[in-house]
Amino acid sequence: MKEDILKLSGLDIAKSIKDSKISKEEVYSSFRERIDNINPRLKSFVEVYSQALTGEGDSPLSGVPIAIKDNICIKGKRITCASRILDSHISVYDATVIKKLKEAGLSIVGTTNMDEFAFGSSTENSCYGPTHNPWDLERVPGGSSGGSAAAVAARLVPFALGSDTGGSIRQPASLCGVVGFKPTYGRVSRYGLVAFGSSLDQICPITTNFVDCANLLNIICGFDERDSTSSRKEVPDFTEFLKKDINGLRIGLPEEYFAKGLDKEVENALKETINIFKRQGAKTIKISLPHTEYAVATYYIIAPSEASSNLERFDGIKYGMRKDASSLIELYKKTRAAGFGDEAKRRILIGTYSLSSGYYEAYYMRASKVRTLIKKDFEDAFKRVDVILTPTSPVPAFKIGEKTKDPLSMYLSDVYTIPVNLAGICAVSFPCGFTKNNLPIGAQLIGKAFDEGTLINAGFSFQEVTDYHKKVPVVTA
Ligand code: GLN
């Protein structure tokens, strides 16, 4: 039973508990044993709690272990954002999603590694060192939610939460071979998520399959008066979209996403994915998203601008680290110099520059205008198609250290994921193949605002006829 349980979906584990085939304690100890054995090689956790935090409530996922990215507040626990500046900080309240998980009876086992403040695409920008990809320990798991993606891929937990500002759920999900779902902006409360880019951030689930994904979304989505950007739009029961029927679904294929720079093996896996969807009755339509080429530049003005403003609060007074100094200004300077890593400092510089008077119109305002054009590209496309299919990442998992010296090449890891955040719509990455070196390949389905259900329907149909999501990496030293 112990070994079997690791192969079950979260939903099936919860059913086994309800049917008294296994106890909550046995479930926890099975996963805990696996974490203790495998995590030292992956380094996917910042902290594994000595005892899981188990909520009393009931839901279809009660009793199932979950891991949380270390930028989401859990009352009474450390929240580090993988930054030296917060290393010793303890959350004084639960994020809304944590409250909801507890009310649903899930069992929180610990916090996962990430790029500092979610700045990055490889989980190398962590003050605790990089997380390793379970499919090849010399490679990155992607980022910034790399700890969550690696932990789920290696089945150290059935699922996890992370956050996605420019691709931080989908890109690591793609590189680790799991399902990473970014709901529409406003669908999930961001209360208690440490802010990076407030107009882009979204808390999201990482699972191995769409059944767990739909069930987790049911728990975490919904209006919250504590988040002024949270939507009042009615939340459907996402499990109703777990139907194997996509007959007539119109899938858009944007020419800009299948252009140069795309790895051959990724391209071939995407072609096969298109064929699978077609065999199930979907129709493909060639589309164009003409402003795609400006998305990365636009994002790297808007995201660092918002980040520089959000990071202002880490000043040595309110949270975490405080350096000795003889004046207040010196205290700020010393604390921030010692507390932030290189990438955080880079973003503060870029963001402060583009928001400063005289440059604001030339950079931030102009970027905001281009953002509107990118959003309009999607609105136009969705007049003709129901969903859009693209690769998630131009390349499979790269080597640790390969891109750290060249921030620009790292920034390009998210060319296919960033436009979705700029437009505020929803998207999911799911495993759609493997390279000849046994590295996972991910496909991305993009949906209209608040149309998560169609993505779940399409992804579930795909998983009903494929096995990529069932493969588990063998983690050896
Ligand atoms: N990789 C992108 C960045 O570095 C996106 C990160 C994210 O989504 N948090 O900003």
Tab-separated table of N, CA, C and O in Angstrom, residues 146-264:
chain	number	residue	atom	x	y	z
A	146	GLY	N	10.046	26.454	-8.778
A	146	GLY	CA	10.748	25.200	-9.079
A	146	GLY	C	10.692	24.181	-7.952
A	146	GLY	O	10.663	22.977	-8.200
A	147	GLY	N	10.674	24.667	-6.703
A	147	GLY	CA	10.606	23.729	-5.576
A	147	GLY	C	9.285	22.971	-5.592
A	147	GLY	O	9.246	21.745	-5.433
A	148	SER	N	8.188	23.686	-5.833
A	148	SER	CA	6.862	23.047	-5.882
A	148	SER	C	6.781	22.063	-7.048
A	148	SER	O	6.289	20.944	-6.901
A	149	ALA	N	7.281	22.469	-8.220
A	149	ALA	CA	7.189	21.607	-9.402
A	149	ALA	C	8.039	20.349	-9.234
A	149	ALA	O	7.595	19.231	-9.550
A	150	ALA	N	9.255	20.503	-8.702
A	150	ALA	CA	10.137	19.344	-8.512
A	150	ALA	C	9.546	18.385	-7.483
A	150	ALA	O	9.566	17.157	-7.666
A	151	ALA	N	8.989	18.939	-6.407
A	151	ALA	CA	8.421	18.093	-5.346
A	151	ALA	C	7.238	17.280	-5.871
A	151	ALA	O	7.105	16.093	-5.576
A	152	VAL	N	6.390	17.898	-6.688
A	152	VAL	CA	5.228	17.182	-7.226
A	152	VAL	C	5.691	16.148	-8.264
A	152	VAL	O	5.224	14.998	-8.259
A	153	ALA	N	6.620	16.549	-9.130
A	153	ALA	CA	7.099	15.620	-10.167
A	153	ALA	C	7.691	14.364	-9.540
A	153	ALA	O	7.462	13.251	-10.017
A	154	ALA	N	8.443	14.530	-8.439
A	154	ALA	CA	9.078	13.384	-7.784
A	154	ALA	C	8.128	12.683	-6.815
A	154	ALA	O	8.521	11.751	-6.120
A	155	ARG	N	6.884	13.137	-6.785
A	155	ARG	CA	5.836	12.570	-5.912
A	155	ARG	C	6.236	12.635	-4.430
A	155	ARG	O	5.960	11.734	-3.655
A	156	LEU	N	6.882	13.757	-4.049
A	156	LEU	CA	7.139	13.977	-2.619
A	156	LEU	C	5.862	14.479	-1.961
A	156	LEU	O	5.693	14.406	-0.745
A	157	VAL	N	4.995	15.046	-2.765
A	157	VAL	CA	3.632	15.445	-2.377
A	157	VAL	C	2.757	15.238	-3.614
A	157	VAL	O	3.252	15.328	-4.735
A	158	PRO	N	1.456	14.982	-3.416
A	158	PRO	CA	0.585	14.821	-4.595
A	158	PRO	C	0.383	16.137	-5.341
A	158	PRO	O	0.148	16.139	-6.543
A	159	PHE	N	0.438	17.258	-4.625
A	159	PHE	CA	0.308	18.560	-5.278
A	159	PHE	C	0.853	19.669	-4.400
A	159	PHE	O	1.190	19.432	-3.230
A	160	ALA	N	0.924	20.860	-5.000
A	160	ALA	CA	1.519	21.995	-4.292
A	160	ALA	C	0.898	23.281	-4.812
A	160	ALA	O	0.243	23.290	-5.850
A	161	LEU	N	1.124	24.363	-4.056
A	161	LEU	CA	0.757	25.684	-4.574
A	161	LEU	C	2.018	26.454	-4.925
A	161	LEU	O	3.074	26.254	-4.318
A	162	GLY	N	1.893	27.327	-5.915
A	162	GLY	CA	2.972	28.241	-6.281
A	162	GLY	C	2.358	29.556	-6.707
A	162	GLY	O	1.175	29.797	-6.461
A	163	SER	N	3.154	30.388	-7.381
A	163	SER	CA	2.608	31.644	-7.899
A	163	SER	C	3.175	31.886	-9.290
A	163	SER	O	4.254	31.385	-9.621
A	164	ASP	N	2.415	32.634	-10.090
A	164	ASP	CA	2.795	32.861	-11.485
A	164	ASP	C	2.596	34.347	-11.802
A	164	ASP	O	1.485	34.855	-11.750
A	165	THR	N	3.715	35.019	-12.097
A	165	THR	CA	3.684	36.449	-12.427
A	165	THR	C	3.986	36.647	-13.912
A	165	THR	O	3.479	37.554	-14.548
A	166	GLY	N	4.861	35.739	-14.413
A	166	GLY	CA	5.210	35.802	-15.837
A	166	GLY	C	5.398	34.410	-16.411
A	166	GLY	O	5.888	34.247	-17.532
A	167	GLY	N	5.075	33.403	-15.606
A	167	GLY	CA	5.244	32.028	-16.087
A	167	GLY	C	5.736	31.081	-15.012
A	167	GLY	O	5.978	29.906	-15.263
A	168	SER	N	5.856	31.589	-13.795
A	168	SER	CA	6.499	30.837	-12.717
A	168	SER	C	5.817	29.559	-12.267
A	168	SER	O	6.372	28.806	-11.463
A	169	ILE	N	4.605	29.311	-12.741
A	169	ILE	CA	3.983	28.008	-12.502
A	169	ILE	C	4.152	27.147	-13.741
A	169	ILE	O	4.546	25.988	-13.680
A	170	ARG	N	3.854	27.753	-14.887
A	170	ARG	CA	3.787	26.963	-16.122
A	170	ARG	C	5.165	26.519	-16.605
A	170	ARG	O	5.332	25.381	-17.032
A	171	GLN	N	6.151	27.393	-16.544
A	171	GLN	CA	7.476	27.008	-17.047
A	171	GLN	C	8.089	25.892	-16.193
A	171	GLN	O	8.542	24.885	-16.740
A	172	PRO	N	8.097	25.977	-14.847
A	172	PRO	CA	8.609	24.838	-14.083
A	172	PRO	C	7.752	23.573	-14.244
A	172	PRO	O	8.276	22.459	-14.251
A	173	ALA	N	6.438	23.739	-14.397
A	173	ALA	CA	5.590	22.559	-14.626
A	173	ALA	C	6.031	21.878	-15.919
A	173	ALA	O	6.132	20.646	-15.997
A	174	SER	N	6.317	22.675	-16.928
A	174	SER	CA	6.749	22.136	-18.214
A	174	SER	C	8.094	21.403	-18.080
A	174	SER	O	8.258	20.279	-18.552
A	175	LEU	N	9.038	22.021	-17.393
A	175	LEU	CA	10.377	21.430	-17.266
A	175	LEU	C	10.400	20.205	-16.355
A	175	LEU	O	11.326	19.400	-16.405
A	176	CYS	N	9.380	20.077	-15.492
A	176	CYS	CA	9.333	18.930	-14.577
A	176	CYS	C	8.281	17.891	-14.964
A	176	CYS	O	8.154	16.863	-14.303
A	177	GLY	N	7.487	18.157	-15.996
A	177	GLY	CA	6.510	17.156	-16.443
A	177	GLY	C	5.257	17.049	-15.585
A	177	GLY	O	4.728	15.961	-15.385
A	178	VAL	N	4.771	18.191	-15.080
A	178	VAL	CA	3.533	18.175	-14.285
A	178	VAL	C	2.556	19.233	-14.820
A	178	VAL	O	2.868	19.951	-15.764
A	179	VAL	N	1.378	19.301	-14.190
A	179	VAL	CA	0.346	20.242	-14.642
A	179	VAL	C	0.414	21.519	-13.792
A	179	VAL	O	0.282	21.457	-12.572
A	180	GLY	N	0.630	22.659	-14.438
A	180	GLY	CA	0.660	23.941	-13.721
A	180	GLY	C	-0.405	24.853	-14.298
A	180	GLY	O	-0.358	25.201	-15.473
A	181	PHE	N	-1.368	25.230	-13.487
A	181	PHE	CA	-2.550	25.952	-13.982
A	181	PHE	C	-2.589	27.382	-13.448
A	181	PHE	O	-2.691	27.603	-12.241
A	182	LYS	N	-2.517	28.354	-14.337
A	182	LYS	CA	-2.661	29.750	-13.911
A	182	LYS	C	-4.080	30.232	-14.183
A	182	LYS	O	-4.463	30.428	-15.330
A	183	PRO	N	-4.888	30.392	-13.133
A	183	PRO	CA	-6.250	30.890	-13.346
A	183	PRO	C	-6.220	32.359	-13.794
A	183	PRO	O	-5.184	33.020	-13.710
A	184	THR	N	-7.358	32.838	-14.229
A	184	THR	CA	-7.532	34.236	-14.622
A	184	THR	C	-7.157	35.159	-13.462
A	184	THR	O	-7.429	34.835	-12.298
A	185	TYR	N	-6.557	36.312	-13.787
A	185	TYR	CA	-6.234	37.310	-12.762
A	185	TYR	C	-7.507	37.656	-11.980
A	185	TYR	O	-8.531	37.952	-12.588
A	186	GLY	N	-7.431	37.555	-10.676
A	186	GLY	CA	-8.597	37.882	-9.853
A	186	GLY	C	-9.411	36.672	-9.409
A	186	GLY	O	-10.286	36.784	-8.563
A	187	ARG	N	-9.133	35.516	-9.998
A	187	ARG	CA	-9.897	34.306	-9.673
A	187	ARG	C	-9.561	33.761	-8.274
A	187	ARG	O	-10.405	33.204	-7.578
A	188	VAL	N	-8.279	33.900	-7.905
A	188	VAL	CA	-7.820	33.391	-6.608
A	188	VAL	C	-7.331	34.587	-5.792
A	188	VAL	O	-6.604	35.430	-6.314
A	189	SER	N	-7.730	34.650	-4.545
A	189	SER	CA	-7.308	35.773	-3.705
A	189	SER	C	-5.790	35.789	-3.541
A	189	SER	O	-5.168	34.760	-3.304
A	190	ARG	N	-5.215	36.994	-3.631
A	190	ARG	CA	-3.771	37.126	-3.427
A	190	ARG	C	-3.465	37.627	-2.012
A	190	ARG	O	-2.313	37.935	-1.705
A	191	TYR	N	-4.474	37.672	-1.159
A	191	TYR	CA	-4.251	38.105	0.222
A	191	TYR	C	-3.309	37.103	0.905
A	191	TYR	O	-3.602	35.911	0.963
A	192	GLY	N	-2.158	37.616	1.348
A	192	GLY	CA	-1.195	36.726	1.992
A	192	GLY	C	-0.147	36.166	1.046
A	192	GLY	O	0.690	35.369	1.455
A	193	LEU	N	-0.191	36.586	-0.209
A	193	LEU	CA	0.900	36.243	-1.136
A	193	LEU	C	1.850	37.437	-1.132
A	193	LEU	O	1.411	38.569	-1.305
A	194	VAL	N	3.136	37.204	-0.923
A	194	VAL	CA	4.078	38.325	-0.938
A	194	VAL	C	4.107	38.880	-2.356
A	194	VAL	O	4.391	38.161	-3.316
A	195	ALA	N	3.774	40.176	-2.474
A	195	ALA	CA	3.569	40.763	-3.802
A	195	ALA	C	4.875	40.904	-4.572
A	195	ALA	O	5.906	41.305	-4.034
A	196	PHE	N	4.828	40.547	-5.850
A	196	PHE	CA	5.938	40.776	-6.776
A	196	PHE	C	5.469	41.834	-7.771
A	196	PHE	O	5.800	43.012	-7.655
A	197	GLY	N	4.652	41.451	-8.727
A	197	GLY	CA	4.071	42.400	-9.676
A	197	GLY	C	2.568	42.354	-9.465
A	197	GLY	O	1.888	41.457	-9.964
A	198	SER	N	2.042	43.323	-8.714
A	198	SER	CA	0.656	43.201	-8.237
A	198	SER	C	-0.374	43.114	-9.354
A	198	SER	O	-1.452	42.565	-9.157
A	199	SER	N	-0.081	43.655	-10.534
A	199	SER	CA	-1.071	43.588	-11.613
A	199	SER	C	-0.937	42.287	-12.410
A	199	SER	O	-1.659	42.081	-13.387
A	200	LEU	N	0.008	41.430	-12.000
A	200	LEU	CA	0.284	40.193	-12.760
A	200	LEU	C	0.172	38.926	-11.908
A	200	LEU	O	-0.121	37.843	-12.427
A	201	ASP	N	0.440	39.054	-10.607
A	201	ASP	CA	0.562	37.885	-9.720
A	201	ASP	C	-0.708	37.045	-9.631
A	201	ASP	O	-1.812	37.588	-9.586
A	202	GLN	N	-0.527	35.753	-9.514
A	202	GLN	CA	-1.647	34.849	-9.292
A	202	GLN	C	-1.151	33.602	-8.559
A	202	GLN	O	-0.132	33.033	-8.937
A	203	ILE	N	-1.884	33.178	-7.527
A	203	ILE	CA	-1.575	31.912	-6.846
A	203	ILE	C	-2.164	30.780	-7.678
A	203	ILE	O	-3.284	30.904	-8.188
A	204	CYS	N	-1.426	29.680	-7.812
A	204	CYS	CA	-1.859	28.606	-8.719
A	204	CYS	C	-1.504	27.226	-8.171
A	204	CYS	O	-0.535	27.084	-7.420
A	205	PRO	N	-2.256	26.205	-8.605
A	205	PRO	CA	-1.916	24.836	-8.215
A	205	PRO	C	-0.956	24.153	-9.187
A	205	PRO	O	-0.986	24.420	-10.392
A	206	ILE	N	-0.127	23.268	-8.656
A	206	ILE	CA	0.677	22.345	-9.471
A	206	ILE	C	0.252	20.938	-9.063
A	206	ILE	O	0.271	20.595	-7.871
A	207	THR	N	-0.164	20.150	-10.030
A	207	THR	CA	-0.648	18.790	-9.761
A	207	THR	C	-0.034	17.845	-10.799
A	207	THR	O	0.657	18.300	-11.702
A	208	THR	N	-0.315	16.555	-10.659
A	208	THR	CA	0.173	15.653	-11.714
A	208	THR	C	-0.889	15.468	-12.796
A	208	THR	O	-0.582	15.014	-13.890
A	209	ASN	N	-2.144	15.804	-12.498
A	209	ASN	CA	-3.227	15.522	-13.453
A	209	ASN	C	-4.340	16.560	-13.314
A	209	ASN	O	-4.380	17.327	-12.353
A	210	PHE	N	-5.255	16.538	-14.296
A	210	PHE	CA	-6.314	17.549	-14.335
A	210	PHE	C	-7.438	17.297	-13.323
A	210	PHE	O	-8.161	18.230	-12.968
A	211	VAL	N	-7.579	16.062	-12.867
A	211	VAL	CA	-8.624	15.784	-11.873
A	211	VAL	C	-8.279	16.497	-10.562
A	211	VAL	O	-9.098	17.222	-9.979
A	212	ASP	N	-7.039	16.325	-10.130
A	212	ASP	CA	-6.604	17.021	-8.913
A	212	ASP	C	-6.633	18.531	-9.120
A	212	ASP	O	-6.977	19.286	-8.211
A	213	CYS	N	-6.244	18.953	-10.314
A	213	CYS	CA	-6.209	20.383	-10.626
A	213	CYS	C	-7.604	20.993	-10.444
A	213	CYS	O	-7.761	22.018	-9.763
A	214	ALA	N	-8.614	20.355	-11.022
A	214	ALA	CA	-9.987	20.879	-10.921
A	214	ALA	C	-10.453	20.899	-9.462
A	214	ALA	O	-11.077	21.868	-9.008
A	215	ASN	N	-10.129	19.862	-8.719
A	215	ASN	CA	-10.549	19.801	-7.312
A	215	ASN	C	-9.854	20.857	-6.451
A	215	ASN	O	-10.471	21.440	-5.562
A	216	LEU	N	-8.575	21.094	-6.733
A	216	LEU	CA	-7.863	22.125	-5.967
A	216	LEU	C	-8.381	23.520	-6.312
A	216	LEU	O	-8.542	24.377	-5.436
A	217	LEU	N	-8.647	23.732	-7.612
A	217	LEU	CA	-9.191	25.036	-8.012
A	217	LEU	C	-10.526	25.286	-7.318
A	217	LEU	O	-10.811	26.410	-6.891
A	218	ASN	N	-11.334	24.241	-7.191
A	218	ASN	CA	-12.617	24.395	-6.482
A	218	ASN	C	-12.400	24.927	-5.071
A	218	ASN	O	-13.209	25.687	-4.553
A	219	ILE	N	-11.300	24.512	-4.455
A	219	ILE	CA	-11.041	24.931	-3.076
A	219	ILE	C	-10.490	26.359	-3.008
A	219	ILE	O	-10.908	27.153	-2.176
A	220	ILE	N	-9.572	26.706	-3.909
A	220	ILE	CA	-8.868	27.998	-3.728
A	220	ILE	C	-9.487	29.195	-4.450
A	220	ILE	O	-9.187	30.329	-4.123
A	221	CYS	N	-10.351	28.965	-5.439
A	221	CYS	CA	-10.900	30.096	-6.202
A	221	CYS	C	-12.018	30.796	-5.438
A	221	CYS	O	-12.642	30.209	-4.559
A	222	GLY	N	-12.291	32.030	-5.819
A	222	GLY	CA	-13.456	32.717	-5.268
A	222	GLY	C	-13.154	34.104	-4.729
A	222	GLY	O	-11.998	34.427	-4.407
A	223	PHE	N	-14.188	34.910	-4.649
A	223	PHE	CA	-14.060	36.302	-4.209
A	223	PHE	C	-13.581	36.393	-2.759
A	223	PHE	O	-13.950	35.591	-1.921
A	224	ASP	N	-12.752	37.412	-2.510
A	224	ASP	CA	-12.260	37.655	-1.154
A	224	ASP	C	-12.223	39.159	-0.927
A	224	ASP	O	-11.517	39.878	-1.635
A	225	GLU	N	-12.966	39.623	0.058
A	225	GLU	CA	-13.006	41.076	0.265
A	225	GLU	C	-11.655	41.633	0.716
A	225	GLU	O	-11.435	42.841	0.674
A	226	ARG	N	-10.743	40.754	1.125
A	226	ARG	CA	-9.422	41.231	1.559
A	226	ARG	C	-8.478	41.495	0.389
A	226	ARG	O	-7.369	41.961	0.579
A	227	ASP	N	-8.880	41.113	-0.828
A	227	ASP	CA	-8.057	41.394	-2.005
A	227	ASP	C	-8.898	42.244	-2.957
A	227	ASP	O	-9.861	41.764	-3.556
A	228	SER	N	-8.515	43.517	-3.092
A	228	SER	CA	-9.344	44.442	-3.877
A	228	SER	C	-9.379	44.077	-5.357
A	228	SER	O	-10.207	44.569	-6.103
A	229	THR	N	-8.456	43.228	-5.798
A	229	THR	CA	-8.457	42.834	-7.212
A	229	THR	C	-9.150	41.492	-7.412
A	229	THR	O	-9.173	40.959	-8.518
A	230	SER	N	-9.700	40.926	-6.342
A	230	SER	CA	-10.329	39.621	-6.515
A	230	SER	C	-11.700	39.788	-7.172
A	230	SER	O	-12.403	40.777	-6.958
A	231	SER	N	-12.062	38.833	-8.009
A	231	SER	CA	-13.257	38.964	-8.834
A	231	SER	C	-14.493	38.386	-8.139
A	231	SER	O	-14.413	37.362	-7.465
A	232	ARG	N	-15.620	39.048	-8.403
A	232	ARG	CA	-16.895	38.550	-7.866
A	232	ARG	C	-17.562	37.569	-8.810
A	232	ARG	O	-18.655	37.072	-8.558
A	233	LYS	N	-16.917	37.316	-9.924
A	233	LYS	CA	-17.492	36.407	-10.914
A	233	LYS	C	-17.769	35.043	-10.272
A	233	LYS	O	-16.956	34.521	-9.507
A	234	GLU	N	-18.897	34.476	-10.609
A	234	GLU	CA	-19.280	33.198	-10.025
A	234	GLU	C	-18.265	32.110	-10.397
A	234	GLU	O	-17.789	32.049	-11.531
A	235	VAL	N	-17.944	31.250	-9.439
A	235	VAL	CA	-16.986	30.172	-9.700
A	235	VAL	C	-17.763	28.885	-9.989
A	235	VAL	O	-18.548	28.436	-9.166
A	236	PRO	N	-17.554	28.295	-11.167
A	236	PRO	CA	-18.270	27.051	-11.465
A	236	PRO	C	-17.647	25.886	-10.695
A	236	PRO	O	-16.567	26.032	-10.107
A	237	ASP	N	-18.317	24.744	-10.704
A	237	ASP	CA	-17.697	23.531	-10.174
A	237	ASP	C	-16.780	23.003	-11.284
A	237	ASP	O	-17.246	22.499	-12.302
A	238	PHE	N	-15.481	23.153	-11.084
A	238	PHE	CA	-14.544	22.816	-12.160
A	238	PHE	C	-14.532	21.321	-12.495
A	238	PHE	O	-14.125	20.932	-13.577
A	239	THR	N	-14.983	20.483	-11.541
A	239	THR	CA	-14.959	19.045	-11.843
A	239	THR	C	-15.997	18.688	-12.918
A	239	THR	O	-15.920	17.635	-13.527
A	240	GLU	N	-16.958	19.600	-13.144
A	240	GLU	CA	-17.935	19.325	-14.205
A	240	GLU	C	-17.323	19.385	-15.602
A	240	GLU	O	-17.937	18.949	-16.574
A	241	PHE	N	-16.122	19.932	-15.691
A	241	PHE	CA	-15.451	20.004	-16.995
A	241	PHE	C	-14.549	18.796	-17.250
A	241	PHE	O	-13.869	18.727	-18.261
A	242	LEU	N	-14.522	17.854	-16.301
A	242	LEU	CA	-13.692	16.652	-16.470
A	242	LEU	C	-14.442	15.654	-17.340
A	242	LEU	O	-14.854	14.593	-16.895
A	243	LYS	N	-14.633	16.051	-18.600
A	243	LYS	CA	-15.377	15.207	-19.539
A	243	LYS	C	-14.503	14.968	-20.751
A	243	LYS	O	-13.829	15.885	-21.231
A	244	LYS	N	-14.545	13.721	-21.237
A	244	LYS	CA	-13.712	13.423	-22.402
A	244	LYS	C	-14.508	13.704	-23.674
A	244	LYS	O	-14.959	12.801	-24.347
A	245	ASP	N	-14.713	14.972	-23.917
A	245	ASP	CA	-15.434	15.332	-25.134
A	245	ASP	C	-14.985	16.717	-25.584
A	245	ASP	O	-15.306	17.726	-24.952
A	246	ILE	N	-14.201	16.756	-26.660
A	246	ILE	CA	-13.779	18.063	-27.181
A	246	ILE	C	-14.159	18.175	-28.653
A	246	ILE	O	-13.535	18.914	-29.410
A	247	ASN	N	-15.172	17.442	-29.027
A	247	ASN	CA	-15.605	17.474	-30.423
A	247	ASN	C	-15.979	18.902	-30.831
A	247	ASN	O	-16.777	19.552	-30.163
A	248	GLY	N	-15.346	19.373	-31.904
A	248	GLY	CA	-15.667	20.714	-32.402
A	248	GLY	C	-14.887	21.835	-31.739
A	248	GLY	O	-15.020	23.001	-32.123
A	249	LEU	N	-14.079	21.512	-30.726
A	249	LEU	CA	-13.283	22.559	-30.056
A	249	LEU	C	-12.366	23.244	-31.074
A	249	LEU	O	-11.657	22.584	-31.830
A	250	ARG	N	-12.387	24.579	-31.097
A	250	ARG	CA	-11.537	25.322	-32.054
A	250	ARG	C	-10.234	25.725	-31.363
A	250	ARG	O	-10.243	26.535	-30.435
A	251	ILE	N	-9.134	25.121	-31.828
A	251	ILE	CA	-7.829	25.390	-31.214
A	251	ILE	C	-7.022	26.320	-32.120
A	251	ILE	O	-6.739	25.997	-33.272
A	252	GLY	N	-6.647	27.475	-31.602
A	252	GLY	CA	-5.829	28.425	-32.363
A	252	GLY	C	-4.354	28.111	-32.218
A	252	GLY	O	-3.882	27.787	-31.128
A	253	LEU	N	-3.638	28.189	-33.342
A	253	LEU	CA	-2.183	27.970	-33.326
A	253	LEU	C	-1.507	29.263	-33.782
A	253	LEU	O	-1.496	29.583	-34.962
A	254	PRO	N	-0.942	30.035	-32.833
A	254	PRO	CA	-0.365	31.330	-33.205
A	254	PRO	C	0.987	31.165	-33.895
A	254	PRO	O	1.898	30.544	-33.347
A	255	GLU	N	1.100	31.745	-35.084
A	255	GLU	CA	2.334	31.561	-35.858
A	255	GLU	C	3.555	32.081	-35.100
A	255	GLU	O	4.634	31.513	-35.184
A	256	GLU	N	3.377	33.145	-34.299
A	256	GLU	CA	4.522	33.748	-33.593
A	256	GLU	C	5.129	32.805	-32.552
A	256	GLU	O	6.263	33.002	-32.125
A	257	TYR	N	4.382	31.790	-32.122
A	257	TYR	CA	4.874	30.888	-31.073
A	257	TYR	C	5.554	29.646	-31.655
A	257	TYR	O	6.073	28.819	-30.913
A	258	PHE	N	5.466	29.506	-32.947
A	258	PHE	CA	6.110	28.332	-33.563
A	258	PHE	C	7.219	28.818	-34.499
A	258	PHE	O	7.400	28.314	-35.584
A	259	ALA	N	7.920	29.854	-34.068
A	259	ALA	CA	8.923	30.492	-34.924
A	259	ALA	C	10.329	30.091	-34.492
A	259	ALA	O	10.516	29.137	-33.739
A	260	LYS	N	11.303	30.845	-34.938
A	260	LYS	CA	12.700	30.479	-34.643
A	260	LYS	C	12.988	30.548	-33.128
A	260	LYS	O	12.364	31.307	-32.398
A	261	GLY	N	13.948	29.711	-32.726
A	261	GLY	CA	14.275	29.657	-31.300
A	261	GLY	C	13.601	28.482	-30.609
A	261	GLY	O	13.933	28.140	-29.479
A	262	LEU	N	12.634	27.869	-31.308
A	262	LEU	CA	11.930	26.731	-30.714
A	262	LEU	C	12.721	25.441	-30.956
A	262	LEU	O	13.067	25.120	-32.093
A	263	ASP	N	13.018	24.739	-29.891
A	263	ASP	CA	13.764	23.481	-29.955
A	263	ASP	C	13.014	22.461	-30.834
A	263	ASP	O	11.787	22.362	-30.769
A	264	LYS	N	13.770	21.704	-31.625
A	264	LYS	CA	13.159	20.768	-32.580
A	264	LYS	C	12.305	19.699	-31.876
A	264	LYS	O	11.199	19.368	-32.311
